[in-house]
Coordinates of C-alpha atoms and ligand atoms in Angstrom, one line a residue:
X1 CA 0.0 0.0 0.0
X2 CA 1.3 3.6 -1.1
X3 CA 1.1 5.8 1.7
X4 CA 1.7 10.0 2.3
X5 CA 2.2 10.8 5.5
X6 CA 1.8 14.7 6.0
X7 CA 3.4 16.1 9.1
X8 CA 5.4 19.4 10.0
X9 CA 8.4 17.9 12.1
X10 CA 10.4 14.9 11.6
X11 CA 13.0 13.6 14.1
X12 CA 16.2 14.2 13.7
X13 CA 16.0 17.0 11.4
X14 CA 13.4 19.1 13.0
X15 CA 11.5 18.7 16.2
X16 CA 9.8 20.2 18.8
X17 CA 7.8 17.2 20.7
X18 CA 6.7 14.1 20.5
X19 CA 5.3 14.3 16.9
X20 CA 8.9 14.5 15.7
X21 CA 9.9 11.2 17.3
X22 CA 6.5 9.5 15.9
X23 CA 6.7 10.9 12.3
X24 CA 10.4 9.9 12.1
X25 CA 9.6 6.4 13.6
X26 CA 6.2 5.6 11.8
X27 CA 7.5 5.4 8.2
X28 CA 10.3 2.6 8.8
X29 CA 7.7 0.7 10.8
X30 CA 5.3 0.1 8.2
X31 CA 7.8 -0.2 5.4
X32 CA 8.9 -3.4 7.4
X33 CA 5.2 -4.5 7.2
X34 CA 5.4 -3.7 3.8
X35 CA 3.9 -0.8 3.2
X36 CA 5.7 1.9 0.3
X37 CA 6.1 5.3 2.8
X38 CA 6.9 8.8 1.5
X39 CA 6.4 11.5 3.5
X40 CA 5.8 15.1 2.6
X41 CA 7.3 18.6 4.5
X42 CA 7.4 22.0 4.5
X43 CA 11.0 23.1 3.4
X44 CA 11.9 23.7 6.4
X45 CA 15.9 24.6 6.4
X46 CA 16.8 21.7 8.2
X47 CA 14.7 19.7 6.5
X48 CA 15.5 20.9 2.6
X49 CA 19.5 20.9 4.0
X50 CA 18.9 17.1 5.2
X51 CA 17.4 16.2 1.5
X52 CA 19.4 14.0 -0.8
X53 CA 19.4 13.2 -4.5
X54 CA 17.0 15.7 -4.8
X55 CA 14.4 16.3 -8.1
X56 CA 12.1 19.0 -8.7
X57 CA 8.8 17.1 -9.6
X58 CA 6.9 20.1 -10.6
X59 CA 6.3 24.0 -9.5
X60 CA 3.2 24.3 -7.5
X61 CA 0.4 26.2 -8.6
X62 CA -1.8 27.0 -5.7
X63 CA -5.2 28.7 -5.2
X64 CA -4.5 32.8 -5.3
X65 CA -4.6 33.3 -1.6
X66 CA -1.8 30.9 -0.8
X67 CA 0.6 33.1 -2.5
X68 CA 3.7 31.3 -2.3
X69 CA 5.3 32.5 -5.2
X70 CA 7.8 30.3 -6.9
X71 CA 7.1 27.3 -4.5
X72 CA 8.3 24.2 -6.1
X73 CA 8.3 20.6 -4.8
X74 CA 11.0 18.2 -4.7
X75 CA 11.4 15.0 -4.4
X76 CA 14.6 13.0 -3.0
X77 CA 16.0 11.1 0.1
X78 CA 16.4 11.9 3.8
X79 CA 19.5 9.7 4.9
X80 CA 18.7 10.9 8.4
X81 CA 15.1 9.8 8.1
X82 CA 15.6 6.3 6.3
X83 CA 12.6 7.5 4.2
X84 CA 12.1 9.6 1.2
X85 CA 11.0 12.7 0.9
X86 CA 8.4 15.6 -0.8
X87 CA 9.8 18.8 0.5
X88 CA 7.8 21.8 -0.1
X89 CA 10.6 24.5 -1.4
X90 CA 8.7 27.7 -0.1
X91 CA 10.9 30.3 1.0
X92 CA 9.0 33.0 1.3
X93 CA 6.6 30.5 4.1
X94 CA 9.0 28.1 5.6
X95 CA 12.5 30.6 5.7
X96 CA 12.5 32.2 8.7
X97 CA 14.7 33.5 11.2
X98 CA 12.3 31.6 14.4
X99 CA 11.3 28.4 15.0
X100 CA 8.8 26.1 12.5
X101 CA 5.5 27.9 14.4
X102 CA 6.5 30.9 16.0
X103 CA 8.8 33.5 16.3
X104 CA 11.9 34.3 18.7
X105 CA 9.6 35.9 20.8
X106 CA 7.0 32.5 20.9
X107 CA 4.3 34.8 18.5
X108 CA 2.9 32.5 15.7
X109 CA 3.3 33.9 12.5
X110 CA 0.4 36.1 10.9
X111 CA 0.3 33.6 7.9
X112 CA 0.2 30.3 9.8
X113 CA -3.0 29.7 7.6
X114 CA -1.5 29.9 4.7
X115 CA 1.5 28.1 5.4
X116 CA 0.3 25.0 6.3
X117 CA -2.8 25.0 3.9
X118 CA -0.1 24.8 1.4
X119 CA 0.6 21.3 3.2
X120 CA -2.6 20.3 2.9
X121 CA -3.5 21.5 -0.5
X122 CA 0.2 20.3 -1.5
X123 CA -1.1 16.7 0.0
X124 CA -4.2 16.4 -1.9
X125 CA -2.4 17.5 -5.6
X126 CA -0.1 14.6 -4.6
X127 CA -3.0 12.4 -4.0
X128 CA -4.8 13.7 -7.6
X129 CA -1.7 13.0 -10.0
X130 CA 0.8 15.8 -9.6
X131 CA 3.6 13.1 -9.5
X132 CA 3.2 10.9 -12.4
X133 CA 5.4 8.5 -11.1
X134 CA 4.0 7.4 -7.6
X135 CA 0.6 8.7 -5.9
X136 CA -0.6 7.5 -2.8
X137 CA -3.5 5.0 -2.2
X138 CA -3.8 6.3 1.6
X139 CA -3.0 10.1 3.0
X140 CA -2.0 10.0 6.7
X141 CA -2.3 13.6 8.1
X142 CA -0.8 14.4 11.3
X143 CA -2.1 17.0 13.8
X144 CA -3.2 20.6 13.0
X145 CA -0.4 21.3 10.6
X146 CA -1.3 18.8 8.2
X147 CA -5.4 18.6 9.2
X148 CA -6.5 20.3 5.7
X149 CA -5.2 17.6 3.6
X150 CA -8.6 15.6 3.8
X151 CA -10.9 19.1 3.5
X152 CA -8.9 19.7 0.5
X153 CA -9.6 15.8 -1.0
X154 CA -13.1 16.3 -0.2
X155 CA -13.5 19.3 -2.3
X156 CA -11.7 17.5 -5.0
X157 CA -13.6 14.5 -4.7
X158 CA -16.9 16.9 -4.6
X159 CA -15.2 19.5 -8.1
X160 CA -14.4 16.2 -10.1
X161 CA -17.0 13.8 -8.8
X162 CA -14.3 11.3 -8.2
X163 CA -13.4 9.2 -5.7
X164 CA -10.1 10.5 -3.7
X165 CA -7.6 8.3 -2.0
X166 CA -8.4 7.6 1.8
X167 CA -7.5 9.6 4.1
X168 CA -6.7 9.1 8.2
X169 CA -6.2 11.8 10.4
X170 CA -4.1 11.2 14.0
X171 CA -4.6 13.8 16.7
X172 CA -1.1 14.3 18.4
X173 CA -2.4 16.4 21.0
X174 CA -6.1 17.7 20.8
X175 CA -4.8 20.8 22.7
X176 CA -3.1 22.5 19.8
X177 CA -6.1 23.0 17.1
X178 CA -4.9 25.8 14.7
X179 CA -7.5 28.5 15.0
X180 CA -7.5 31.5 12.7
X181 CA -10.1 34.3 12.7
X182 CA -12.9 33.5 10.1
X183 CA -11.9 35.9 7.8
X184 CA -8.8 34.2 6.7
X185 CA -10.6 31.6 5.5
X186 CA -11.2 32.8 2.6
X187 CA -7.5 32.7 1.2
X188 CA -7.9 28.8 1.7
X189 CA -10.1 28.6 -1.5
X190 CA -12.0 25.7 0.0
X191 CA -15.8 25.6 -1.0
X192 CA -17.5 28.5 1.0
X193 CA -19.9 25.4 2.4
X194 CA -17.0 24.4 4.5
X195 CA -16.8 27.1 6.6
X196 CA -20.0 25.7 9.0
X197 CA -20.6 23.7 11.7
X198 CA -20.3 19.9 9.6
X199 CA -17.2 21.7 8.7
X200 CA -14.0 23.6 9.5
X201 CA -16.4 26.6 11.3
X202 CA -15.8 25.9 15.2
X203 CA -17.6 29.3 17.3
X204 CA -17.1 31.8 14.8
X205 CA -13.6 30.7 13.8
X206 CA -11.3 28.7 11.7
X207 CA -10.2 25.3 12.9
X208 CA -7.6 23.1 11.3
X209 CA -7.7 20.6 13.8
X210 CA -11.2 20.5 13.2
X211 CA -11.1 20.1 9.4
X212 CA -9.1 16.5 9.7
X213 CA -11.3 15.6 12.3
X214 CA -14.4 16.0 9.8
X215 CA -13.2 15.3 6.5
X216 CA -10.6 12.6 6.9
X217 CA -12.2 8.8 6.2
X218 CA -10.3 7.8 9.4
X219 CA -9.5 9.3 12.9
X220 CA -6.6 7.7 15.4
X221 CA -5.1 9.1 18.0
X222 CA -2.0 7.7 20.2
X223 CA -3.6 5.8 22.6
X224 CA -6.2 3.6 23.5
X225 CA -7.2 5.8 27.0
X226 CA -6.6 9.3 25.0
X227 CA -9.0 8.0 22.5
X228 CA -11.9 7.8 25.4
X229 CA -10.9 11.0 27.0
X230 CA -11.1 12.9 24.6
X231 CA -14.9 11.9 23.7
X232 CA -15.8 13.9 27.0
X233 CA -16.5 17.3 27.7
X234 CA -13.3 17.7 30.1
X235 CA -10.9 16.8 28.1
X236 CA -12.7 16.7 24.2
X237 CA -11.3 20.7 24.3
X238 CA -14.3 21.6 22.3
X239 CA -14.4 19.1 20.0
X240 CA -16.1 16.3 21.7
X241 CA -19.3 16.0 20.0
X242 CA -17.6 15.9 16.5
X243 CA -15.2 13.0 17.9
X244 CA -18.6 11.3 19.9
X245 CA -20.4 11.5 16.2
X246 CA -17.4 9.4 14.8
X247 CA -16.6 7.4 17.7
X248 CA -17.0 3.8 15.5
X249 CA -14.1 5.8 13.1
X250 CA -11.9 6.7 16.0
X251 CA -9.0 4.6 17.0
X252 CA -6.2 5.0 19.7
X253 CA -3.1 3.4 18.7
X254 CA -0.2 3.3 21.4
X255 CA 2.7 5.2 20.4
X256 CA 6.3 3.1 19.8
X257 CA 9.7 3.1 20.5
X258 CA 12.0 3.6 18.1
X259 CA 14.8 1.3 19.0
X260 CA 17.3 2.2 16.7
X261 CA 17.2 5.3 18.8
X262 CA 16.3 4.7 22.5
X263 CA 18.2 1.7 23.5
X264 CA 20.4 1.6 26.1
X265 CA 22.6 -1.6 24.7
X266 CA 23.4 0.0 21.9
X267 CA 22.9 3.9 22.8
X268 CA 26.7 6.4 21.2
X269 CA 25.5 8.7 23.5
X270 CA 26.0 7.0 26.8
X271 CA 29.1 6.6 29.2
X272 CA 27.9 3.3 29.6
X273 CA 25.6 0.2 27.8
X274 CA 23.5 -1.5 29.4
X275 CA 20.9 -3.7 29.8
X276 CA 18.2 -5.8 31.9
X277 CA 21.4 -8.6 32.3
X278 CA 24.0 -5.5 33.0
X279 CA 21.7 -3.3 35.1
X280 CA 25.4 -3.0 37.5
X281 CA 26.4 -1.0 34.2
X282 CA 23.2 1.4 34.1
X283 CA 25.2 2.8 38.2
X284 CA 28.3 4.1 35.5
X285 CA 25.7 6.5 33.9
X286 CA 24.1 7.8 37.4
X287 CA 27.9 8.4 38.3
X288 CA 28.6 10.0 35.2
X289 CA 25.4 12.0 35.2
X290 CA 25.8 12.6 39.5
X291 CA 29.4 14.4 38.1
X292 CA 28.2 16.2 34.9
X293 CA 25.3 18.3 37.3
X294 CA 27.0 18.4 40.2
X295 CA 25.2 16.1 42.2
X296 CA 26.7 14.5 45.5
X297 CA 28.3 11.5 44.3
X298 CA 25.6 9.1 45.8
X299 CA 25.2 5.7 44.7
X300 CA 22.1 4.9 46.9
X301 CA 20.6 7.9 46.5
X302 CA 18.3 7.8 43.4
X303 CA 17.9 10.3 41.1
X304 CA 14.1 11.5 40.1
X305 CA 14.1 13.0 36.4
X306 CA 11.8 15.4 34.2
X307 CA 12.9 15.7 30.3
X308 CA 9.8 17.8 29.4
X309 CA 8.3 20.9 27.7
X310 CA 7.5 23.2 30.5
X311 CA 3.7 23.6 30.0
X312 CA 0.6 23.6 32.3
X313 CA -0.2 20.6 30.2
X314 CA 2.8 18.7 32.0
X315 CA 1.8 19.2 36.1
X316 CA 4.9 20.5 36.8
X317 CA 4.4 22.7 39.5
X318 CA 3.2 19.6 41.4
X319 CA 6.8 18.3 41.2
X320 CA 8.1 21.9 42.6
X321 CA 5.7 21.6 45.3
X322 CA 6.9 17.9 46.1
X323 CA 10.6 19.0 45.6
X324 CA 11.3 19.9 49.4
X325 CA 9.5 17.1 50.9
X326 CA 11.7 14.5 48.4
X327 CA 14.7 16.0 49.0
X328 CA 14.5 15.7 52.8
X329 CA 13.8 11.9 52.2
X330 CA 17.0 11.8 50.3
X331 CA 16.6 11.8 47.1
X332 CA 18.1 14.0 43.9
X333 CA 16.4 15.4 41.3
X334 CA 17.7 16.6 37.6
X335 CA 15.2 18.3 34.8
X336 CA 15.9 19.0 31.6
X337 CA 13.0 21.6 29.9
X338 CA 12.2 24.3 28.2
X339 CA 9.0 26.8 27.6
X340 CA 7.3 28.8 30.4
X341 CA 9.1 31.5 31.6
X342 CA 7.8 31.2 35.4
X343 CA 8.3 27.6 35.5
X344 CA 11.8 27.8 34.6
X345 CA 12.4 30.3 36.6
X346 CA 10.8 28.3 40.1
X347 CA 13.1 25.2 38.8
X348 CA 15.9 27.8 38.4
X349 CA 14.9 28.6 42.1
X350 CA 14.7 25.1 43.2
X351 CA 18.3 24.4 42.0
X352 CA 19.9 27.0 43.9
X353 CA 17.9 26.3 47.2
X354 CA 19.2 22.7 47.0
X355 CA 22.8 22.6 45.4
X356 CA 23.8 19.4 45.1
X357 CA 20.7 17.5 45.4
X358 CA 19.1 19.7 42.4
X359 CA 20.0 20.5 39.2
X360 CA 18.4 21.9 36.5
X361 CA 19.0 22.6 33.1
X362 CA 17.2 24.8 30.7
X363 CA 17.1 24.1 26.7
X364 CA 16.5 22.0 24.4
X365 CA 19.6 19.3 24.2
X366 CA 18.6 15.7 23.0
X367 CA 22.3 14.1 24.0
X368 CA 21.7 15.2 27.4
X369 CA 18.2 13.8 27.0
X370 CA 19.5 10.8 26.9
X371 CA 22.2 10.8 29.3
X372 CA 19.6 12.0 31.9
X373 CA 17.3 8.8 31.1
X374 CA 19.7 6.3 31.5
X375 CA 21.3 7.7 34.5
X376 CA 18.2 8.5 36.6
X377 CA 16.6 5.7 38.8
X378 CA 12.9 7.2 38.5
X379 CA 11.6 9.4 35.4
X380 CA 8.3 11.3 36.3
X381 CA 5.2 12.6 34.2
X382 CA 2.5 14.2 36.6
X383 CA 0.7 15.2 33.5
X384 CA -3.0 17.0 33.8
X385 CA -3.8 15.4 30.4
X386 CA -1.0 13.0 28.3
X387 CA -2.1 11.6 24.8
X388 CA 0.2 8.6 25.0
X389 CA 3.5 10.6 26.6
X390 CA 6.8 9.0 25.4
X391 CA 9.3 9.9 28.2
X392 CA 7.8 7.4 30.1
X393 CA 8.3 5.2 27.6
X394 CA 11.5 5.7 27.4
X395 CA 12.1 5.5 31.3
X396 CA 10.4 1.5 30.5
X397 CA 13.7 1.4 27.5
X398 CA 15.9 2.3 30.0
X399 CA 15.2 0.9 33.2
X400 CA 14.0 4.2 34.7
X401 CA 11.0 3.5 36.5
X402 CA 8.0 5.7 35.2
X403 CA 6.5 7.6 38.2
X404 CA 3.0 9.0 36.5
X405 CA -0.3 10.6 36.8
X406 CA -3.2 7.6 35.4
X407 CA -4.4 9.6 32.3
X408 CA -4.3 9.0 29.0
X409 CA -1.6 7.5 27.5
X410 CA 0.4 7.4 30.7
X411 CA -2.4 5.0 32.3
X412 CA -2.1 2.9 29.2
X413 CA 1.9 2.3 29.5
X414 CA 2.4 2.1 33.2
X415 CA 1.1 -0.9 36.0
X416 CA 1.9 0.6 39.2
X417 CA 3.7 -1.5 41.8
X418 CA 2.1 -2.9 44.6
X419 CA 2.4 -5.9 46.8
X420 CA 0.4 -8.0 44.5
X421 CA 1.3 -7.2 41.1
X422 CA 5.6 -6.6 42.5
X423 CA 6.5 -9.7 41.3
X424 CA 4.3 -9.8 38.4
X425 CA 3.3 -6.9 36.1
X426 CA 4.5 -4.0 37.8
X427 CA 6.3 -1.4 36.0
X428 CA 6.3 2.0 37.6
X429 CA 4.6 4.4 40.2
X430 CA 0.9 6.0 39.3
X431 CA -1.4 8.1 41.3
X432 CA -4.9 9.7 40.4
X433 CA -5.3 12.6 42.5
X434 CA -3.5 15.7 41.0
X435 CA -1.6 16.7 43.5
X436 CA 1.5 17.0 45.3
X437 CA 0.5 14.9 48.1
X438 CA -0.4 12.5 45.3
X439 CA 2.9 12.5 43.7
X440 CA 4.3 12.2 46.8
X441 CA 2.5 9.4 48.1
X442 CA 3.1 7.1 44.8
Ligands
ADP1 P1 5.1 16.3 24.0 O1 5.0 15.8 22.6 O2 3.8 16.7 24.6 O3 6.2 17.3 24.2 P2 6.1 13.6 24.5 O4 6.4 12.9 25.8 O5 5.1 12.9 23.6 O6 5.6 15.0 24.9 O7 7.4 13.8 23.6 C1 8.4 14.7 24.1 C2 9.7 14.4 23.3 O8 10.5 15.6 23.3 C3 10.5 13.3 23.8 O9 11.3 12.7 22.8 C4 11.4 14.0 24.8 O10 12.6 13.3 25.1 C5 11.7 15.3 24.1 N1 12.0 16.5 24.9 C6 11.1 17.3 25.6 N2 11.8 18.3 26.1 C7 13.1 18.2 25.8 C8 14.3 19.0 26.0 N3 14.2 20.1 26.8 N4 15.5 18.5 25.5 C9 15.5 17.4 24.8 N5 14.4 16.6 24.5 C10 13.2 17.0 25.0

């Protein structure tokens, strides 16, 4: 089966969450279950200085309003990626001197709309011909970036009376929707019935997220508990009626590990390698990692980590409020994060009330990410709401026991320990309450 998959980020060359790690890891995965995977991209820098061998296939002619002028797309290989490649060559959209969403100052740019419509609209000419050589039987849209790609094979499908390739939509995180003021729907050029409530119109506004929730043929999301949740009022952010409607074409598939990246036999990055038969190997990294932050050089003291955005999403502050009280039992604690400025600058806090038991460090730095897995003893996610949550998952790789809240994806990954399950199916710590006494308790 040919299949497109449509996403903003792909890890290594460009990410900023979990999506990166999934869109990177998806594509080899169902190649070896023989599926033929291309994936199409925003020219991104990164992304058009990681393409190989590359082809133009074609300049792209989109609707008036998207008025990317000169946009071509090419074809060609991304050696980093194991997969090849469209790549949208859009300067005038995808060059620019901030990050893939936003500026340096975290503002979104004005023309979000029209920069990722050009995905969308880009994914649907695939799907209708534009490369003569390969088109895909199945479009896989991911998250708000990528959601117009089914509105835009509907309205093909309704212009030529034909039927379209299938499409599937998966919802990364139903937080993050891509809302736009009503007006700008216009420059999309989609059929002006769209913009209503069986449509992209959510309250007076444009919704992305809301257009690959409607128009793709499929839904998923990344996992099984998220996939419930999010078919309620407390956590369907809005949305919950549309995904109640299509509940029998809504699926929650766990999220992976890619283990060509996240193994801690075979992990460059580590001081050490280890595994479950060489866990005496896994106390070099906590040494390592105790000396690199300037922890007290503490063998039985274990060391409780955070590798995290710093959002409200994530429950952080719980962990602040449970820092004292876990540092007076003995224990260390190391984050690595980055995103709210008051959050970073309580952890900032935390660190220099506790030197030596503390450490914090602000950024984004995958190596350290992965120094700071393997040489923890305990990995926590206190999250409000998780779709599937991969740190934890990679606590599980690395024999870092998962200490996390029972939502979502989290509750789906992690058996909590107790007497009866300790010598059977336990695999980490999980409360319900969120709180600090919670956290603290489990
Ligand atoms: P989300 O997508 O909500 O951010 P996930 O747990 O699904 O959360 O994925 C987060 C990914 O980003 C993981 O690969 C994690 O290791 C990585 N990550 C998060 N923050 C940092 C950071 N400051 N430095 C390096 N990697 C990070």
């Amino acid at each position: 089966m040919r299949v497109l998959q449509v996403c903003a980020e792909i890890f290594p060359l460009l990410k900023t969450g979990g999506l990166a790690d999934v869109a990177g890891a998806l594509p080899p995965a169902l190649r070896a279950q023989g599926a033929d995977v291309r994936v199409l991209l925003p020219g991104f820098a990164s992304i058009l200085d990681g393409l190989a061998e590359a082809v133009e296939v074609g300049t792209l002619a989109p609707p008036a309003g998207m008025s990317a002028s000169g946009a071509r797309l090419l074809y060609g290989h991304l050696p980093a990626c194991n997969v090849d490649a469209y790549v949208i060559d859009a300067p005038a959209y995808y060059h620019r001197a901030g990050g893939p969403y936003a500026d340096a100052d975290h503002h979104p740019y004005a023309d979000n709309h029209l920069r990722f419509a050009l995905l969308g609209w880009t994914a649907a000419a695939l799907a209708q011909g534009h490369d003569p050589y390969w088109a895909p039987a199945v479009v896989h849209a991911h998250d708000w970036h990528a959601a117009l790609a089914p509105a835009y094979l509907r309205a093909a499908a309704e212009a030529r009376h034909q039927r379209m390739p299938g499409s599937i939509y998966t919802v990364h995180n139903l937080a993050y929707q891509g809302l736009f003021d009503a007006r700008q729907f216009g420059d999309l050029r989609l059929p002006a019935h769209f913009f209503a409530m069986h449509g992209v119109e959510f309250h007076g506004r444009l919704n992305f997220m809301k257009a690959g929730l409607y128009y793709a043929d499929r839904i998923s999301t990344v996992s099984p508990t998220y996939a419930r949740e999010i078919q309620g009022p407390e956590q369907g952010c809005g949305l919950d009626g549309l995904l109640r409607d299509r509940a029998h074409e809504l699926s929650g598939i766990l999220n992976g590990v890619d283990e060509s990246v996240w193994n801690p036999a075979t992990d460059t990055l580590l001081e050490s390698h280890y595994d479950a038969a060489r866990l005496e190997l896994k106390a070099e990294c906590k040494a390592a990692l105790q000396r690199e932050l300037g922890l007290e050089a503490a063998a039985g003291r274990p060391i409780f980590c955070v590798v995290s955005r710093l959002t409200e999403q994530k429950g952080l502050h719980l962990v602040l409020q449970a820092l004292p009280a876990l540092v007076a039992q003995g224990a260390q604690f190391a984050l690595l994060g980055s995103g709210d400025a008051g959050l970073e600058t309580s952890f900032r806090a935390a660190a220099a009330a506790s030197p030596g038991a503390v450490a914090v460090k602000l950024g984004y730095d995958e190596s350290f990410a992965h120094r700071l897995i393997a040489g923890s003893d305990v990995i926590m996610v206190p999250s409000r709401f998780e779709p599937c949550g991969l740190t934890q998952l990679y606590g599980l790789q690395y024999g870092t026991l998962p200490l996390v809240r029972r939502v979502g994806g989290l509750a789906d990954t992690v058996a909590d320990t107790r007497l009866e399950t300790l010598d059977t199916d336990a695999t980490g710590f999980v409360f319900d309450e969120f709180s600090a006494a919670g956290l603290l308790q489990a």
